[in-house]
Tab-separated table of C-alpha atoms and ligand atoms in Angstrom:
chain	number	residue	atom	x	y	z
A	1192	MET	CA	-85.132	-38.524	64.557
A	1193	LYS	CA	-83.943	-40.154	67.754
A	1194	ARG	CA	-80.795	-39.222	69.592
A	1195	ILE	CA	-78.679	-42.227	70.449
A	1196	LEU	CA	-75.791	-41.958	72.870
A	1197	THR	CA	-73.335	-44.432	74.281
A	1198	GLY	CA	-69.912	-44.473	75.854
A	1199	ILE	CA	-67.135	-46.932	76.549
A	1200	LYS	CA	-65.044	-46.691	79.667
A	1201	PRO	CA	-61.316	-47.073	78.854
A	1202	THR	CA	-60.231	-49.281	81.717
A	1203	GLY	CA	-58.138	-51.614	79.558
A	1204	TYR	CA	-57.271	-52.459	75.980
A	1205	ALA	CA	-60.301	-52.853	73.731
A	1206	HIS	CA	-61.190	-56.550	73.445
A	1207	ILE	CA	-63.410	-58.553	71.129
A	1208	GLY	CA	-66.195	-58.463	73.717
A	1209	ASN	CA	-66.216	-54.650	73.415
A	1210	TYR	CA	-66.184	-54.999	69.650
A	1211	PHE	CA	-69.003	-57.488	69.101
A	1212	GLY	CA	-70.993	-56.355	72.145
A	1213	ALA	CA	-70.773	-52.573	71.815
A	1214	ILE	CA	-68.590	-51.039	69.105
A	1215	LYS	CA	-69.873	-52.961	66.087
A	1216	PRO	CA	-73.576	-52.720	66.965
A	1217	ALA	CA	-73.175	-48.988	67.664
A	1218	ILE	CA	-71.438	-48.417	64.340
A	1219	ASP	CA	-74.137	-50.421	62.551
A	1220	LEU	CA	-76.785	-48.168	64.132
A	1221	SER	CA	-75.005	-45.067	62.899
A	1222	SER	CA	-75.811	-45.899	59.291
A	1223	ASN	CA	-79.533	-45.682	60.095
A	1224	ALA	CA	-80.732	-42.237	58.985
A	1225	ASP	CA	-83.352	-42.116	61.786
A	1226	PHE	CA	-80.661	-41.936	64.430
A	1227	ASP	CA	-78.519	-39.015	65.467
A	1228	CYS	CA	-75.560	-40.676	67.171
A	1229	PHE	CA	-73.304	-39.433	69.948
A	1230	TYR	CA	-70.523	-41.859	70.893
A	1231	PHE	CA	-67.894	-40.984	73.434
A	1232	ILE	CA	-64.933	-42.160	75.423
A	1233	ALA	CA	-65.977	-42.194	79.071
A	1234	ASP	CA	-62.487	-41.445	80.320
A	1235	TYR	CA	-63.512	-39.782	83.583
A	1236	HIS	CA	-65.529	-42.875	84.410
A	1237	ALA	CA	-62.369	-44.940	84.135
A	1238	LEU	CA	-60.660	-42.747	86.701
A	1239	THR	CA	-62.287	-44.579	89.588
A	1240	SER	CA	-60.421	-47.783	88.770
A	1241	LEU	CA	-57.170	-46.717	87.066
A	1242	LYS	CA	-53.976	-46.494	89.044
A	1243	THR	CA	-51.566	-44.430	86.927
A	1244	LYS	CA	-51.604	-41.555	84.485
A	1245	GLU	CA	-49.892	-43.780	81.926
A	1246	GLU	CA	-52.791	-46.225	82.025
A	1247	PHE	CA	-55.281	-43.401	81.714
A	1248	ALA	CA	-53.584	-41.978	78.618
A	1249	GLU	CA	-52.837	-45.317	76.997
A	1250	TYR	CA	-56.288	-46.874	77.336
A	1251	SER	CA	-58.040	-43.708	76.182
A	1252	LYS	CA	-55.827	-43.607	73.109
A	1253	ASN	CA	-56.397	-47.305	72.464
A	1254	ILE	CA	-60.173	-47.048	72.571
A	1255	ALA	CA	-60.256	-43.865	70.468
A	1256	CYS	CA	-58.184	-45.532	67.728
A	1257	ALA	CA	-60.253	-48.700	68.066
A	1258	TRP	CA	-63.561	-46.912	67.371
A	1259	LEU	CA	-62.103	-45.338	64.241
A	1260	ALA	CA	-60.377	-48.503	63.060
A	1261	CYS	CA	-63.655	-50.388	63.428
A	1262	GLY	CA	-65.313	-47.985	61.031
A	1263	LEU	CA	-66.825	-45.141	63.047
A	1264	ASP	CA	-67.369	-42.290	60.600
A	1265	PRO	CA	-66.901	-38.931	62.350
A	1266	ASN	CA	-69.082	-37.301	59.705
A	1267	LYS	CA	-72.003	-39.467	60.756
A	1268	VAL	CA	-71.353	-39.672	64.489
A	1269	VAL	CA	-70.508	-36.986	67.014
A	1270	PHE	CA	-67.424	-38.629	68.507
A	1271	TYR	CA	-65.784	-37.059	71.549
A	1272	ARG	CA	-64.066	-37.505	74.861
A	1273	GLN	CA	-66.060	-37.026	78.034
A	1274	SER	CA	-63.251	-35.019	79.663
A	1275	ASP	CA	-63.527	-32.417	76.862
A	1276	ILE	CA	-67.088	-31.534	77.887
A	1277	PRO	CA	-66.958	-29.337	81.015
A	1278	GLU	CA	-70.764	-28.981	80.969
A	1279	ASP	CA	-70.994	-32.664	81.897
A	1280	PHE	CA	-69.304	-32.077	85.228
A	1281	GLU	CA	-71.344	-29.034	86.102
A	1282	LEU	CA	-74.492	-31.003	85.385
A	1283	ASN	CA	-73.111	-33.876	87.455
A	1284	TRP	CA	-72.947	-31.612	90.495
A	1285	ILE	CA	-76.406	-30.216	89.967
A	1286	LEU	CA	-77.834	-33.730	89.623
A	1287	CYS	CA	-76.131	-34.788	92.869
A	1288	ASN	CA	-78.546	-32.474	94.602
A	1289	VAL	CA	-81.706	-34.125	93.345
A	1290	THR	CA	-80.394	-37.652	93.838
A	1291	PRO	CA	-81.360	-39.452	97.055
A	1292	LYS	CA	-78.385	-41.176	98.627
A	1293	GLY	CA	-80.480	-44.347	98.957
A	1294	LEU	CA	-80.680	-44.603	95.171
A	1295	MET	CA	-76.884	-44.826	95.008
A	1296	ASN	CA	-76.790	-47.372	97.837
A	1297	ARG	CA	-78.809	-49.678	95.594
A	1298	ALA	CA	-76.556	-49.390	92.517
A	1299	HIS	CA	-75.186	-52.816	91.519
A	1300	ALA	CA	-71.514	-51.927	91.029
A	1301	TYR	CA	-71.262	-50.265	94.429
A	1302	LYS	CA	-73.278	-53.002	96.136
A	1303	ALA	CA	-71.013	-55.683	94.659
A	1304	VAL	CA	-67.944	-54.106	96.282
A	1305	VAL	CA	-69.748	-53.774	99.613
A	1306	GLU	CA	-70.835	-57.422	99.485
A	1307	LYS	CA	-67.303	-58.530	98.685
A	1308	ASN	CA	-65.971	-56.505	101.609
A	1309	LYS	CA	-68.531	-58.093	103.919
A	1310	GLU	CA	-67.549	-61.575	102.766
A	1311	GLU	CA	-63.907	-60.796	103.345
A	1312	GLY	CA	-64.659	-59.318	106.759
A	1313	VAL	CA	-63.057	-55.960	105.953
A	1314	ASP	CA	-64.546	-52.486	106.359
A	1315	ILE	CA	-67.591	-52.233	104.056
A	1316	ASP	CA	-66.241	-49.020	102.513
A	1317	SER	CA	-62.887	-50.519	101.690
A	1318	ASN	CA	-61.980	-49.869	98.021
A	1319	VAL	CA	-64.950	-47.546	97.579
A	1320	ASN	CA	-64.031	-44.061	96.439
A	1321	MET	CA	-66.634	-41.391	95.790
A	1322	GLY	CA	-66.058	-41.791	92.056
A	1323	LEU	CA	-67.424	-45.308	92.279
A	1324	TYR	CA	-70.259	-44.275	94.548
A	1325	ASN	CA	-71.321	-41.349	92.350
A	1326	TYR	CA	-70.690	-43.195	89.089
A	1327	PRO	CA	-74.385	-43.481	88.192
A	1328	ILE	CA	-74.884	-39.727	88.650
A	1329	LEU	CA	-72.074	-38.836	86.257
A	1330	MET	CA	-73.429	-41.395	83.820
A	1331	SER	CA	-76.861	-39.767	84.131
A	1332	ALA	CA	-75.270	-36.401	83.356
A	1333	ASP	CA	-73.564	-37.906	80.268
A	1334	ILE	CA	-76.944	-39.025	79.001
A	1335	LEU	CA	-79.254	-36.188	80.080
A	1336	LEU	CA	-76.929	-33.452	78.826
A	1337	PHE	CA	-77.755	-34.366	75.225
A	1338	ASN	CA	-81.528	-34.960	75.336
A	1339	THR	CA	-80.798	-38.602	74.655
A	1340	ASN	CA	-83.692	-40.854	73.679
A	1341	LEU	CA	-81.957	-44.200	73.440
A	1342	VAL	CA	-78.848	-45.634	75.051
A	1343	PRO	CA	-77.467	-48.808	73.443
A	1344	VAL	CA	-75.944	-50.837	76.259
A	1345	GLY	CA	-75.555	-54.391	77.460
A	1346	LEU	CA	-77.919	-55.821	80.068
A	1347	ASP	CA	-75.390	-55.074	82.812
A	1348	GLN	CA	-75.972	-51.345	82.286
A	1349	LYS	CA	-79.775	-51.470	82.397
A	1350	GLN	CA	-79.933	-50.308	85.997
A	1351	HIS	CA	-77.816	-47.262	85.195
A	1352	ILE	CA	-80.302	-46.154	82.553
A	1353	GLU	CA	-83.168	-46.641	85.012
A	1354	ILE	CA	-81.267	-44.469	87.470
A	1355	ALA	CA	-80.765	-41.797	84.801
A	1356	ARG	CA	-84.505	-41.840	84.200
A	1357	ASP	CA	-85.226	-41.546	87.920
A	1358	ILE	CA	-82.824	-38.647	88.330
A	1359	ALA	CA	-84.293	-36.887	85.276
A	1360	SER	CA	-87.780	-37.230	86.787
A	1361	TYR	CA	-86.675	-35.943	90.189
A	1362	PHE	CA	-85.250	-32.869	88.496
A	1363	ASN	CA	-88.199	-32.349	86.159
A	1364	ASN	CA	-90.648	-32.596	89.065
A	1365	LYS	CA	-88.696	-30.371	91.399
A	1366	TYR	CA	-87.952	-27.594	88.878
A	1367	LYS	CA	-89.220	-27.784	85.355
A	1368	LYS	CA	-89.476	-30.348	82.621
A	1369	VAL	CA	-86.030	-29.915	81.122
A	1370	PHE	CA	-84.866	-33.483	80.601
A	1371	VAL	CA	-85.933	-36.076	78.076
A	1372	LEU	CA	-86.406	-39.448	79.765
A	1373	PRO	CA	-83.892	-41.844	78.184
A	1374	GLU	CA	-84.482	-45.501	77.528
A	1375	GLU	CA	-82.061	-48.371	77.269
A	1376	TYR	CA	-81.722	-49.893	73.829
A	1377	ILE	CA	-80.807	-53.506	74.288
A	1378	GLN	CA	-80.300	-55.284	70.994
A	1379	LYS	CA	-81.544	-58.848	71.244
A	1380	GLU	CA	-79.217	-60.144	68.574
A	1381	VAL	CA	-76.191	-58.857	70.489
A	1382	GLN	CA	-75.378	-61.760	72.728
A	1383	THR	CA	-73.167	-61.845	75.787
A	1384	LEU	CA	-69.733	-62.842	74.603
A	1385	VAL	CA	-68.020	-65.806	76.172
A	1386	GLY	CA	-64.437	-65.441	77.246
A	1387	LEU	CA	-61.516	-67.872	76.918
A	1388	ASP	CA	-62.671	-69.798	80.001
A	1389	GLY	CA	-66.344	-69.965	79.026
A	1390	ARG	CA	-67.468	-67.271	81.479
A	1391	LYS	CA	-68.669	-63.880	80.253
A	1392	MET	CA	-65.790	-62.125	78.473
A	1393	SER	CA	-64.639	-59.451	80.870
A	1394	LYS	CA	-61.430	-57.678	81.669
A	1395	SER	CA	-61.973	-58.399	85.345
A	1396	TYR	CA	-61.885	-62.165	84.658
A	1397	GLY	CA	-58.715	-61.880	82.554
A	1398	ASN	CA	-60.372	-63.986	79.848
A	1399	THR	CA	-60.454	-61.526	76.952
A	1400	ILE	CA	-59.007	-61.516	73.462
A	1401	LYS	CA	-57.423	-58.170	72.693
A	1402	LEU	CA	-59.036	-56.589	69.648
A	1403	PHE	CA	-55.813	-55.150	68.273
A	1404	GLY	CA	-53.044	-57.283	69.638
A	1405	THR	CA	-50.358	-58.637	67.335
A	1406	GLU	CA	-50.922	-61.884	65.456
A	1407	LYS	CA	-48.806	-63.576	68.068
A	1408	GLU	CA	-50.962	-62.267	70.896
A	1409	LEU	CA	-54.073	-63.416	69.054
A	1410	GLN	CA	-52.543	-66.862	68.632
A	1411	LYS	CA	-51.636	-66.985	72.316
A	1412	SER	CA	-55.138	-65.999	73.442
A	1413	ILE	CA	-56.690	-68.633	71.195
A	1414	ASN	CA	-54.349	-71.259	72.595
A	1415	ARG	CA	-55.667	-70.422	76.062
A	1416	ILE	CA	-59.288	-71.247	75.158
A	1417	VAL	CA	-60.422	-73.887	77.610
A	1418	THR	CA	-61.451	-77.167	75.964
A	1419	ASP	CA	-62.278	-80.606	77.338
A	1420	SER	CA	-60.089	-83.680	77.108
A	1421	LEU	CA	-61.746	-85.276	74.085
A	1422	LEU	CA	-59.169	-86.717	71.701
A	1423	PRO	CA	-58.836	-86.122	67.953
A	1424	GLY	CA	-61.377	-88.363	66.225
A	1425	GLU	CA	-63.914	-88.026	69.020
A	1426	PRO	CA	-66.943	-85.801	68.188
A	1427	LYS	CA	-66.767	-82.381	69.871
A	1428	PRO	CA	-69.741	-80.602	71.438
A	1429	LEU	CA	-70.928	-77.800	69.147
A	1430	ASP	CA	-71.805	-75.495	72.023
A	1431	CYS	CA	-68.199	-75.380	73.236
A	1432	THR	CA	-66.432	-72.080	73.931
A	1433	LEU	CA	-64.143	-72.433	70.940
A	1434	ASN	CA	-67.043	-72.803	68.533
A	1435	LYS	CA	-68.898	-69.865	70.076
A	1436	ILE	CA	-65.884	-67.665	69.450
A	1437	TYR	CA	-65.374	-69.116	65.956
A	1438	LYS	CA	-68.938	-68.166	65.018
A	1439	LEU	CA	-68.303	-64.481	65.730
A	1440	PHE	CA	-65.766	-64.248	62.933
A	1441	ALA	CA	-67.052	-66.788	60.430
A	1442	SER	CA	-69.457	-66.542	57.492
A	1443	LYS	CA	-72.593	-68.710	57.595
A	1444	GLN	CA	-70.981	-71.215	55.258
A	1445	GLN	CA	-67.796	-71.409	57.322
A	1446	GLN	CA	-69.910	-71.980	60.424
A	1447	VAL	CA	-71.737	-74.909	58.847
A	1448	GLU	CA	-68.492	-76.499	57.683
A	1449	PHE	CA	-66.796	-76.003	61.035
A	1450	ASP	CA	-69.759	-77.591	62.845
A	1451	LYS	CA	-69.370	-80.604	60.582
A	1452	LYS	CA	-65.660	-80.897	61.247
A	1453	LEU	CA	-66.157	-80.680	65.018
A	1454	ALA	CA	-68.874	-83.302	64.881
A	1455	ASN	CA	-66.494	-85.494	62.858
A	1456	GLY	CA	-63.809	-85.283	65.508
A	1457	LEU	CA	-61.546	-82.377	64.532
A	1458	GLY	CA	-58.792	-82.204	67.191
A	1459	TRP	CA	-58.711	-79.178	69.472
A	1460	GLY	CA	-55.258	-78.160	68.233
A	1461	ASP	CA	-56.413	-78.081	64.616
A	1462	ALA	CA	-59.631	-76.357	65.638
A	1463	LYS	CA	-57.573	-73.612	67.269
A	1464	LYS	CA	-55.533	-73.208	64.097
A	1465	GLU	CA	-58.707	-72.790	62.075
A	1466	LEU	CA	-60.067	-70.296	64.547
A	1467	PHE	CA	-56.861	-68.300	64.330
A	1468	GLU	CA	-57.123	-68.168	60.524
A	1469	VAL	CA	-60.704	-66.975	60.474
A	1470	ALA	CA	-60.222	-64.461	63.324
A	1471	ASN	CA	-57.009	-63.097	61.918
A	1472	SER	CA	-58.407	-62.520	58.457
A	1473	TYR	CA	-61.375	-60.741	60.016
A	1474	LEU	CA	-59.205	-58.520	62.190
A	1475	ALA	CA	-56.225	-57.853	59.910
A	1476	PRO	CA	-57.717	-55.010	57.816
A	1477	MET	CA	-58.971	-53.257	60.954
A	1478	ARG	CA	-55.630	-53.812	62.651
A	1479	GLU	CA	-53.939	-52.020	59.799
A	1480	LYS	CA	-56.172	-48.988	60.256
A	1481	PHE	CA	-55.653	-49.156	63.995
A	1482	ASP	CA	-51.887	-49.057	63.560
A	1483	TYR	CA	-52.291	-46.080	61.272
A	1484	TYR	CA	-54.304	-44.105	63.838
A	1485	MET	CA	-51.940	-45.049	66.646
A	1486	THR	CA	-48.986	-43.668	64.685
A	1487	HIS	CA	-50.918	-40.608	63.454
A	1488	TYR	CA	-52.602	-39.839	66.718
A	1489	GLU	CA	-52.721	-36.100	65.998
A	1490	GLU	CA	-55.421	-36.902	63.419
A	1491	VAL	CA	-57.442	-38.665	66.076
A	1492	GLU	CA	-57.022	-35.746	68.459
A	1493	LYS	CA	-58.305	-33.425	65.776
A	1494	ILE	CA	-61.353	-35.642	65.212
A	1495	LEU	CA	-62.071	-35.717	68.943
A	1496	ALA	CA	-61.632	-31.955	69.264
A	1497	ASP	CA	-64.065	-31.374	66.383
A	1498	GLY	CA	-66.476	-33.812	68.014
A	1499	ALA	CA	-66.274	-31.951	71.306
A	1500	VAL	CA	-67.112	-28.668	69.550
A	1501	LYS	CA	-70.223	-30.245	68.022
A	1502	ALA	CA	-71.234	-31.936	71.268
A	1503	ARG	CA	-70.815	-28.752	73.292
A	1504	ILE	CA	-73.265	-26.861	71.109
A	1505	ILE	CA	-76.019	-29.124	72.439
A	1506	ALA	CA	-74.504	-29.437	75.903
A	1507	LYS	CA	-74.388	-25.674	76.399
A	1508	LYS	CA	-78.024	-25.304	75.377
A	1509	VAL	CA	-79.269	-27.992	77.718
A	1510	LEU	CA	-77.096	-26.818	80.582
A	1511	GLN	CA	-78.354	-23.271	80.138
A	1512	GLU	CA	-81.935	-24.494	80.482
A	1513	VAL	CA	-80.905	-26.333	83.615
A	1514	ARG	CA	-79.174	-23.276	85.040
A	1515	LYS	CA	-82.276	-21.209	84.366
A	1516	ALA	CA	-84.527	-23.820	85.935
A	1517	ILE	CA	-82.551	-23.786	89.186
A	1518	GLY	CA	-82.133	-20.002	89.270
A	1519	VAL	CA	-78.393	-19.641	88.573
A	1520	GLU	CA	-79.182	-17.738	85.401
A	1521	ILE	CA	-82.141	-15.532	84.768
B	2374	LIG	N1	-71.009	-47.364	82.395
B	2374	LIG	C1	-70.713	-47.689	81.024
B	2374	LIG	C2	-69.884	-48.989	81.041
B	2374	LIG	O1	-69.394	-49.391	82.017
B	2374	LIG	C3	-69.930	-46.620	80.333
B	2374	LIG	C4	-70.688	-45.338	80.247
B	2374	LIG	C5	-70.412	-44.181	80.899
B	2374	LIG	C6	-71.863	-45.103	79.479
B	2374	LIG	N2	-71.316	-43.226	80.587
B	2374	LIG	C7	-72.213	-43.754	79.724
B	2374	LIG	C8	-72.638	-45.910	78.631
B	2374	LIG	C9	-73.355	-43.195	79.125
B	2374	LIG	C10	-73.759	-45.345	78.031
B	2374	LIG	C11	-74.112	-44.004	78.293
B	2374	LIG	O2	-69.695	-49.577	80.020
């Protein structure tokens, strides 16, 4: 039995990149009896980039309801909120003390901000708070606290898992072998999702499609998909952004037929209509569940509270071993 753990940082509304790239594959894994799954809302990770308490509350609620609406079964998965696990933050502090500062200097997310500051000729520490700088240590605590074997993540998170492994080894070598060394679990079939403009779908590019927007919002996003200037009747390239997004929602047969229509010169306007139909019928049943959870949020809170109780049973055990290893407890 392998322990699998992953988290999503609620820094915006859940979008279809989160769904196809993280939520759906994680839920699929949870029906495998060889895996013991821990999925959580990394709300304290979002704190480094959120501006208001309203955003914090709203995005956390959105992602919690999204996981459930997408089919997460709380009887199969330990589902919780990071901020409900105080042991995580105690471990975070302890890990700070075995982590060389140089390791954090090399973390991609921090380095990217520093590079941007250099380019713009402003102070290199501009827009860097300690939450951003220490982010990989808290993420290591999230993972190591539960004896995690595998962490399903996208390629962009690979370095963070390597850092977690490094930090675990520093601790194990300095004190005692307490931590399991985690590995990233990168699913080959989970591709990077393209956004409306053809770049990687990412909130920071503003090119996402909201997972649970209204039909109107879905329609609007689809209308924004960037196409070329080929006219109706002219064959369309099959590797275009619109077709890539269409394929996410369509059955094999629908994909084949749509390819044919594009090759035969389907106009972009009609293509967008067809995409809307296929995406909307895929999303509508989940949207209904999402609306239910949003309006019965006390049920979601109960699920998260139960999840935190289950998670803390393990967290307390591991943290106690850590406390013993460093001499806080006898
Ligand atoms: N850093 C991850 C992201 O940006 C979120 C995250 C926080 C996470 N803690 C984690 C992912 C632990 C996996 C395991 O998406």
